[in-house]
Amino acid sequence: MTSTQDQSVSDAVTAGAHATEIARSGASNLRGPAAGGADPQRVATVVGAALEGIRSAIRDHQVTYEEFDAFKQWLIAVSDTGEWPLFLDVYLEFEVEKVAAATQQGSVGTILGPFWLDGQVRLDSPATLPMRDDEPGTPMILAGQVTATDGTPLAGATVDIWHTDADGWYSGFAAAPPAGNLRGVVRCDDEGRFEIHTRKPAPYTIPLDGPTGQMTQAAGWSPWRPAHLHLLVAAPGHRTLTSQLFFTGDPYLGHDVASADKPELTLDPQPTGNGDEVRSDRDFVLEPESGDAAERSSTIGRD
Ligand code: MBD
Ligand code: FE
C-alpha cells in the first residue's frame, strides 16, 4: 500500500470513528431519548419487512455465495471504518425525515447528517463564523428572522450552523480545517433576527476511500452532494428545526447522493456590492413543541 493510500484510509477511519462516537452517545439528544423496550409486534413488523426486502433481492436477482461473502465483508468494513453514521444518513435518513415531516408544521426541514458537533462557539447576531485569516471562498451573508407559526418573532432563538469550507471539508472530520472552523451557534436579536457572515460552501463528495463511497461508485452512482449549509434553528418551547440550504445553479441539485435536497431549500444569493460578497435572506418558522417533547424538556436533569 502506498503512503498516499495510507493517508486517505486513515482519513476515512478518523472521520468515521468520530462520527460513530458521536452517534453512540446519541445525536438523538436532539430528537429525544432513544426508544427502549420496543413493542415486540413493532420489532417483528419493521425488522421483518427490512429482512424480507433483502431476502427478496436475493431471490429476485439470484444472489450467489460470492456476492453474499462480499456483502459480509462490506458490512464488516462499514463497522471497521466507523461509517455506519455516514452510510445510514446518506442512504436511509431521508426516508425517516419524510415520515417525520408528514406530521410537522413550520418551515420545511431535511436530514441532520453525520457531521453536526455539539458545543460550538456561541455568538450574538450579527456574527462572523470562526474562520482562518485566509479562509477561501466567496464571502456570504445569511440573514433572516425566526418566528412562531402564529407569526410571533422568537427573541432568543438560536441558529446552529455548520458547513464545509470552499474545498468541501468539514472541520472536526477532515485534517485541513482547524477545530470549530465554519461552525457556530448564533443567538438572534430581540426580534428573532439573525445575520451570519461566512463563506459559500462547495459541493461535497462523501469519502471515496471508505466502504460507503466504494459501494456508491461500484454501483455507478454519483457520490456528490450539492453545496449546502446545515442548520438547527431552536427556540424555547418550540420544536427544533433541522434543515439545510442549497444554492441555485448547483450541478448536483436533484442528484444529491443523500436525497436530502428540496426545492423549498434553495437560496439564490445576490451580490451586495461589497467586493465579491453575496447575501441571501431566509426566514424560519418554528412550531410549538409537542406535548411529549415539552414534557421531556421540562423534566431534563430531574432524574
Ligand atoms: C454530508 O455532508 C451530509 O450532509 C450528509 C447528510 C451525508 C454525508 C455527508
Ligand atoms: Fe453536510
Tab-separated table of C-alpha atoms and ligand atoms in Angstrom:
chain	number	residue	atom	x	y	z
A	1	MET	CA	0.000	0.000	0.000
A	2	THR	CA	1.417	3.420	-0.909
A	3	SER	CA	1.717	6.184	1.649
A	4	THR	CA	-0.952	8.166	-0.222
A	5	GLN	CA	-3.400	5.324	0.296
A	6	ASP	CA	-2.361	5.040	3.937
A	7	GLN	CA	-3.176	8.720	4.368
A	8	SER	CA	-6.579	8.507	2.693
A	9	VAL	CA	-7.555	5.356	4.560
A	10	SER	CA	-6.611	6.889	7.883
A	11	ASP	CA	-8.670	9.994	6.994
A	12	ALA	CA	-11.777	7.895	6.363
A	13	VAL	CA	-11.174	5.974	9.565
A	14	THR	CA	-10.617	9.152	11.600
A	15	ALA	CA	-13.786	10.833	10.300
A	16	GLY	CA	-15.792	7.623	10.666
A	17	ALA	CA	-14.562	6.918	14.190
A	18	HIS	CA	-15.517	10.425	15.290
A	19	ALA	CA	-18.987	10.247	13.717
A	20	THR	CA	-19.520	6.828	15.298
A	21	GLU	CA	-18.513	8.083	18.737
A	22	ILE	CA	-21.000	10.966	18.434
A	23	ALA	CA	-23.810	8.700	17.207
A	24	ARG	CA	-23.143	6.231	20.036
A	25	SER	CA	-23.568	8.976	22.623
A	26	GLY	CA	-26.844	9.899	20.883
A	27	ALA	CA	-27.034	12.738	18.355
A	28	SER	CA	-30.684	11.950	19.005
A	29	ASN	CA	-30.437	14.076	22.146
A	30	LEU	CA	-31.884	16.487	19.622
A	31	ARG	CA	-34.842	14.243	18.964
A	32	GLY	CA	-35.462	12.883	22.448
A	33	PRO	CA	-34.263	9.700	24.130
A	34	ALA	CA	-33.691	6.558	22.055
A	35	ALA	CA	-36.512	4.030	22.208
A	36	GLY	CA	-36.002	1.411	24.898
A	37	GLY	CA	-38.140	-1.700	25.450
A	38	ALA	CA	-39.642	-1.775	21.977
A	39	ASP	CA	-43.002	-3.422	21.365
A	40	PRO	CA	-42.329	-6.977	20.032
A	41	GLN	CA	-45.058	-6.569	17.430
A	42	ARG	CA	-43.368	-3.420	16.135
A	43	VAL	CA	-39.962	-5.153	16.022
A	44	ALA	CA	-41.427	-8.113	14.149
A	45	THR	CA	-43.202	-5.830	11.670
A	46	VAL	CA	-40.378	-3.408	10.894
A	47	VAL	CA	-37.362	-5.708	11.178
A	48	GLY	CA	-39.309	-8.443	9.404
A	49	ALA	CA	-40.106	-6.129	6.487
A	50	ALA	CA	-36.476	-4.966	6.251
A	51	LEU	CA	-35.178	-8.547	6.213
A	52	GLU	CA	-37.776	-9.589	3.680
A	53	GLY	CA	-36.601	-6.723	1.452
A	54	ILE	CA	-33.096	-8.179	1.451
A	55	ARG	CA	-34.330	-11.767	1.020
A	56	SER	CA	-36.437	-10.760	-1.956
A	57	ALA	CA	-33.395	-9.043	-3.535
A	58	ILE	CA	-31.516	-12.354	-3.130
A	59	ARG	CA	-34.349	-14.369	-4.706
A	60	ASP	CA	-35.258	-11.929	-7.462
A	61	HIS	CA	-31.665	-11.391	-8.539
A	62	GLN	CA	-30.293	-14.874	-7.813
A	63	VAL	CA	-27.539	-13.662	-5.488
A	64	THR	CA	-24.516	-16.004	-5.388
A	65	TYR	CA	-22.317	-17.109	-2.472
A	66	GLU	CA	-19.530	-14.871	-3.862
A	67	GLU	CA	-21.861	-11.882	-3.626
A	68	PHE	CA	-23.112	-12.892	-0.168
A	69	ASP	CA	-19.499	-13.102	1.075
A	70	ALA	CA	-18.684	-9.719	-0.492
A	71	PHE	CA	-21.718	-8.279	1.327
A	72	LYS	CA	-20.459	-9.671	4.653
A	73	GLN	CA	-17.020	-8.190	4.084
A	74	TRP	CA	-18.537	-4.841	3.136
A	75	LEU	CA	-20.657	-4.734	6.318
A	76	ILE	CA	-17.565	-5.541	8.408
A	77	ALA	CA	-15.677	-2.722	6.636
A	78	VAL	CA	-18.507	-0.287	7.437
A	79	SER	CA	-18.006	-1.130	11.116
A	80	ASP	CA	-14.195	-1.105	10.951
A	81	THR	CA	-14.130	2.373	9.383
A	82	GLY	CA	-16.875	3.759	11.622
A	83	GLU	CA	-19.002	4.562	8.567
A	84	TRP	CA	-22.366	3.435	9.947
A	85	PRO	CA	-23.466	7.054	10.599
A	86	LEU	CA	-22.328	8.096	7.112
A	87	PHE	CA	-23.956	5.158	5.337
A	88	LEU	CA	-27.222	5.397	7.298
A	89	ASP	CA	-27.519	9.180	6.913
A	90	VAL	CA	-26.718	9.092	3.193
A	91	TYR	CA	-28.953	6.189	2.184
A	92	LEU	CA	-31.749	5.965	4.762
A	93	GLU	CA	-32.179	9.120	6.869
A	94	PHE	CA	-34.170	10.976	4.194
A	95	GLU	CA	-36.966	8.389	4.370
A	96	VAL	CA	-37.183	8.747	8.157
A	97	GLU	CA	-37.231	12.536	7.751
A	98	LYS	CA	-40.122	12.272	5.276
A	99	VAL	CA	-42.117	10.214	7.788
A	100	ALA	CA	-41.445	12.818	10.499
A	101	ALA	CA	-42.157	15.784	8.182
A	102	ALA	CA	-45.619	14.482	7.311
A	103	THR	CA	-46.895	15.495	10.765
A	104	GLN	CA	-44.816	18.655	11.247
A	105	GLN	CA	-45.717	22.333	10.826
A	106	GLY	CA	-43.429	25.292	10.250
A	107	SER	CA	-40.516	25.638	7.837
A	108	VAL	CA	-39.524	22.699	5.647
A	109	GLY	CA	-36.644	20.711	7.092
A	110	THR	CA	-34.375	17.947	5.914
A	111	ILE	CA	-31.856	15.466	7.315
A	112	LEU	CA	-29.260	16.157	10.025
A	113	GLY	CA	-26.426	14.083	8.529
A	114	PRO	CA	-23.373	12.768	10.381
A	115	PHE	CA	-21.302	15.945	10.854
A	116	TRP	CA	-23.075	18.072	13.468
A	117	LEU	CA	-20.929	18.786	16.533
A	118	ASP	CA	-22.219	19.872	19.921
A	119	GLY	CA	-20.712	22.695	21.944
A	120	GLN	CA	-19.596	25.069	19.198
A	121	VAL	CA	-18.829	28.739	19.829
A	122	ARG	CA	-21.868	30.874	20.737
A	123	LEU	CA	-22.069	34.243	19.009
A	124	ASP	CA	-24.512	37.156	19.093
A	125	SER	CA	-26.049	38.291	15.819
A	126	PRO	CA	-24.667	39.858	13.648
A	127	ALA	CA	-21.973	37.195	13.772
A	128	THR	CA	-18.997	36.026	11.735
A	129	LEU	CA	-18.353	32.292	11.948
A	130	PRO	CA	-14.882	31.209	13.122
A	131	MET	CA	-12.627	31.013	10.089
A	132	ARG	CA	-8.962	31.168	9.074
A	133	ASP	CA	-7.369	34.526	8.205
A	134	ASP	CA	-7.149	33.432	4.580
A	135	GLU	CA	-10.387	31.397	4.544
A	136	PRO	CA	-11.006	30.620	0.848
A	137	GLY	CA	-14.348	31.084	-0.903
A	138	THR	CA	-16.933	33.746	-1.662
A	139	PRO	CA	-17.899	35.845	1.369
A	140	MET	CA	-21.573	35.169	2.075
A	141	ILE	CA	-24.209	36.591	4.426
A	142	LEU	CA	-27.229	34.571	5.519
A	143	ALA	CA	-29.844	36.759	7.240
A	144	GLY	CA	-33.434	36.375	8.333
A	145	GLN	CA	-35.923	36.134	11.148
A	146	VAL	CA	-37.206	33.292	13.308
A	147	THR	CA	-40.913	33.373	14.121
A	148	ALA	CA	-43.516	31.034	15.575
A	149	THR	CA	-46.274	29.534	13.395
A	150	ASP	CA	-48.582	32.340	14.632
A	151	GLY	CA	-46.093	34.959	13.382
A	152	THR	CA	-44.663	35.955	16.782
A	153	PRO	CA	-40.950	36.855	16.493
A	154	LEU	CA	-38.903	34.478	18.658
A	155	ALA	CA	-36.479	36.538	20.728
A	156	GLY	CA	-33.600	34.386	21.937
A	157	ALA	CA	-33.880	31.899	19.073
A	158	THR	CA	-30.577	30.316	18.047
A	159	VAL	CA	-29.266	29.278	14.647
A	160	ASP	CA	-26.683	26.494	14.928
A	161	ILE	CA	-24.906	26.461	11.569
A	162	TRP	CA	-22.159	24.241	10.137
A	163	HIS	CA	-20.893	23.657	6.635
A	164	THR	CA	-17.866	22.713	4.577
A	165	ASP	CA	-15.173	25.128	3.555
A	166	ALA	CA	-14.774	26.125	-0.085
A	167	ASP	CA	-12.833	22.893	-0.682
A	168	GLY	CA	-15.630	20.660	0.639
A	169	TRP	CA	-14.067	19.753	4.028
A	170	TYR	CA	-15.838	19.749	7.415
A	171	SER	CA	-13.888	20.896	10.474
A	172	GLY	CA	-13.714	18.176	13.116
A	173	PHE	CA	-13.794	15.408	10.495
A	174	ALA	CA	-11.137	16.324	7.919
A	175	ALA	CA	-7.499	17.160	8.594
A	176	ALA	CA	-7.327	20.560	6.884
A	177	PRO	CA	-9.755	22.931	8.649
A	178	PRO	CA	-8.944	23.831	12.279
A	179	ALA	CA	-11.346	22.775	15.062
A	180	GLY	CA	-14.548	24.833	15.041
A	181	ASN	CA	-13.963	26.278	11.575
A	182	LEU	CA	-17.222	27.448	9.928
A	183	ARG	CA	-19.344	26.262	12.853
A	184	GLY	CA	-21.232	28.352	15.388
A	185	VAL	CA	-24.428	28.850	17.373
A	186	VAL	CA	-25.764	32.324	16.597
A	187	ARG	CA	-28.167	33.973	19.038
A	188	CYS	CA	-30.849	36.066	17.336
A	189	ASP	CA	-31.728	39.594	18.472
A	190	ASP	CA	-34.887	40.615	20.371
A	191	GLU	CA	-36.951	40.322	17.189
A	192	GLY	CA	-35.612	36.884	16.323
A	193	ARG	CA	-33.400	38.315	13.587
A	194	PHE	CA	-30.032	36.872	12.638
A	195	GLU	CA	-27.212	37.851	10.297
A	196	ILE	CA	-24.402	35.373	9.753
A	197	HIS	CA	-21.210	36.132	7.850
A	198	THR	CA	-19.423	33.120	6.405
A	199	ARG	CA	-18.020	31.685	3.169
A	200	LYS	CA	-20.045	29.939	0.487
A	201	PRO	CA	-19.512	26.160	0.839
A	202	ALA	CA	-18.585	23.861	-2.043
A	203	PRO	CA	-20.270	20.721	-3.375
A	204	TYR	CA	-19.221	17.745	-1.325
A	205	THR	CA	-18.353	14.173	-2.132
A	206	ILE	CA	-18.747	11.521	0.526
A	207	PRO	CA	-15.369	9.866	1.313
A	208	LEU	CA	-14.382	7.709	-1.654
A	209	ASP	CA	-11.794	5.691	0.245
A	210	GLY	CA	-14.281	4.039	2.614
A	211	PRO	CA	-16.918	1.339	2.036
A	212	THR	CA	-19.853	3.769	1.576
A	213	GLY	CA	-18.102	5.644	-1.220
A	214	GLN	CA	-16.737	2.456	-2.735
A	215	MET	CA	-20.181	0.835	-2.832
A	216	THR	CA	-21.593	4.054	-4.339
A	217	GLN	CA	-19.003	4.067	-7.099
A	218	ALA	CA	-19.243	0.306	-7.637
A	219	ALA	CA	-22.921	0.876	-8.471
A	220	GLY	CA	-22.032	3.741	-10.816
A	221	TRP	CA	-23.895	6.259	-8.638
A	222	SER	CA	-22.707	9.811	-8.076
A	223	PRO	CA	-21.060	10.305	-4.662
A	224	TRP	CA	-21.764	14.052	-4.682
A	225	ARG	CA	-23.967	16.246	-2.530
A	226	PRO	CA	-24.832	19.755	-3.724
A	227	ALA	CA	-23.169	22.512	-1.686
A	228	HIS	CA	-25.177	23.070	1.487
A	229	LEU	CA	-25.425	24.849	4.807
A	230	HIS	CA	-26.640	22.776	7.767
A	231	LEU	CA	-28.902	24.461	10.331
A	232	LEU	CA	-30.563	23.719	13.637
A	233	VAL	CA	-32.983	26.538	14.420
A	234	ALA	CA	-34.150	26.433	18.034
A	235	ALA	CA	-36.229	28.477	20.466
A	236	PRO	CA	-37.606	27.667	23.918
A	237	GLY	CA	-40.986	25.923	23.742
A	238	HIS	CA	-40.619	25.137	20.038
A	239	ARG	CA	-39.604	22.077	18.054
A	240	THR	CA	-36.037	22.458	16.821
A	241	LEU	CA	-35.958	22.702	13.036
A	242	THR	CA	-33.264	20.581	11.371
A	243	SER	CA	-32.624	21.862	7.875
A	244	GLN	CA	-30.164	22.521	5.095
A	245	LEU	CA	-29.958	25.261	2.465
A	246	PHE	CA	-28.706	24.773	-1.085
A	247	PHE	CA	-27.779	27.137	-3.952
A	248	THR	CA	-29.425	27.717	-7.333
A	249	GLY	CA	-27.328	26.586	-10.266
A	250	ASP	CA	-25.561	23.862	-8.305
A	251	PRO	CA	-24.921	20.976	-10.739
A	252	TYR	CA	-25.795	18.396	-8.079
A	253	LEU	CA	-29.252	19.764	-7.186
A	254	GLY	CA	-31.720	16.962	-7.854
A	255	HIS	CA	-28.879	14.406	-7.796
A	256	ASP	CA	-27.959	14.531	-4.107
A	257	VAL	CA	-26.427	11.184	-3.040
A	258	ALA	CA	-28.199	11.722	0.305
A	259	SER	CA	-31.562	12.581	-1.397
A	260	ALA	CA	-31.905	15.487	1.056
A	261	ASP	CA	-32.292	18.482	-1.257
A	262	LYS	CA	-35.759	20.000	-1.638
A	263	PRO	CA	-36.855	22.818	-3.959
A	264	GLU	CA	-38.052	24.871	-0.938
A	265	LEU	CA	-34.498	24.892	0.434
A	266	THR	CA	-32.695	26.604	-2.449
A	267	LEU	CA	-31.055	30.000	-1.956
A	268	ASP	CA	-30.247	32.461	-4.736
A	269	PRO	CA	-27.558	34.675	-3.176
A	270	GLN	CA	-27.192	38.151	-4.676
A	271	PRO	CA	-24.152	40.450	-4.810
A	272	THR	CA	-24.059	43.052	-2.031
A	273	GLY	CA	-21.684	45.357	-3.915
A	274	ASN	CA	-19.054	44.820	-1.220
A	275	GLY	CA	-16.293	43.108	-3.214
A	276	ASP	CA	-17.498	39.658	-4.318
A	277	GLU	CA	-19.705	39.245	-1.234
A	278	VAL	CA	-23.186	37.735	-1.704
A	279	ARG	CA	-26.255	37.665	0.542
A	280	SER	CA	-29.373	35.540	1.000
A	281	ASP	CA	-32.369	36.249	3.183
A	282	ARG	CA	-34.291	33.335	4.646
A	283	ASP	CA	-36.843	33.289	7.468
A	284	PHE	CA	-37.668	30.277	9.630
A	285	VAL	CA	-40.977	29.334	11.235
A	286	LEU	CA	-40.968	27.055	14.294
A	287	GLU	CA	-43.956	25.090	15.534
A	288	PRO	CA	-44.828	24.764	19.225
A	289	GLU	CA	-43.171	21.805	20.910
A	290	SER	CA	-45.443	18.743	21.112
A	291	GLY	CA	-46.827	17.683	24.497
A	292	ASP	CA	-44.374	14.759	24.752
A	293	ALA	CA	-41.318	16.785	23.848
A	294	ALA	CA	-42.347	19.709	26.056
A	295	GLU	CA	-42.779	17.289	28.943
A	296	ARG	CA	-39.350	15.779	28.184
A	297	SER	CA	-37.506	19.107	28.122
A	298	SER	CA	-39.212	20.280	31.298
A	299	THR	CA	-38.066	17.140	33.146
A	300	ILE	CA	-34.486	17.007	31.754
A	301	GLY	CA	-31.986	16.813	34.567
A	302	ARG	CA	-34.581	15.889	37.179
A	303	ASP	CA	-33.679	12.209	37.423
B	1	MBD	C1	-22.840	15.226	4.452
B	1	MBD	O1	-22.175	16.398	4.434
B	1	MBD	C2	-24.124	15.272	4.734
B	1	MBD	O2	-24.643	16.474	4.993
B	1	MBD	C3	-24.891	14.121	4.762
B	1	MBD	C4	-26.312	14.199	5.041
B	1	MBD	C5	-24.313	12.909	4.478
B	1	MBD	C6	-22.993	12.843	4.201
B	1	MBD	C7	-22.255	13.990	4.179
B	2	FE	FE	-23.252	18.033	5.023
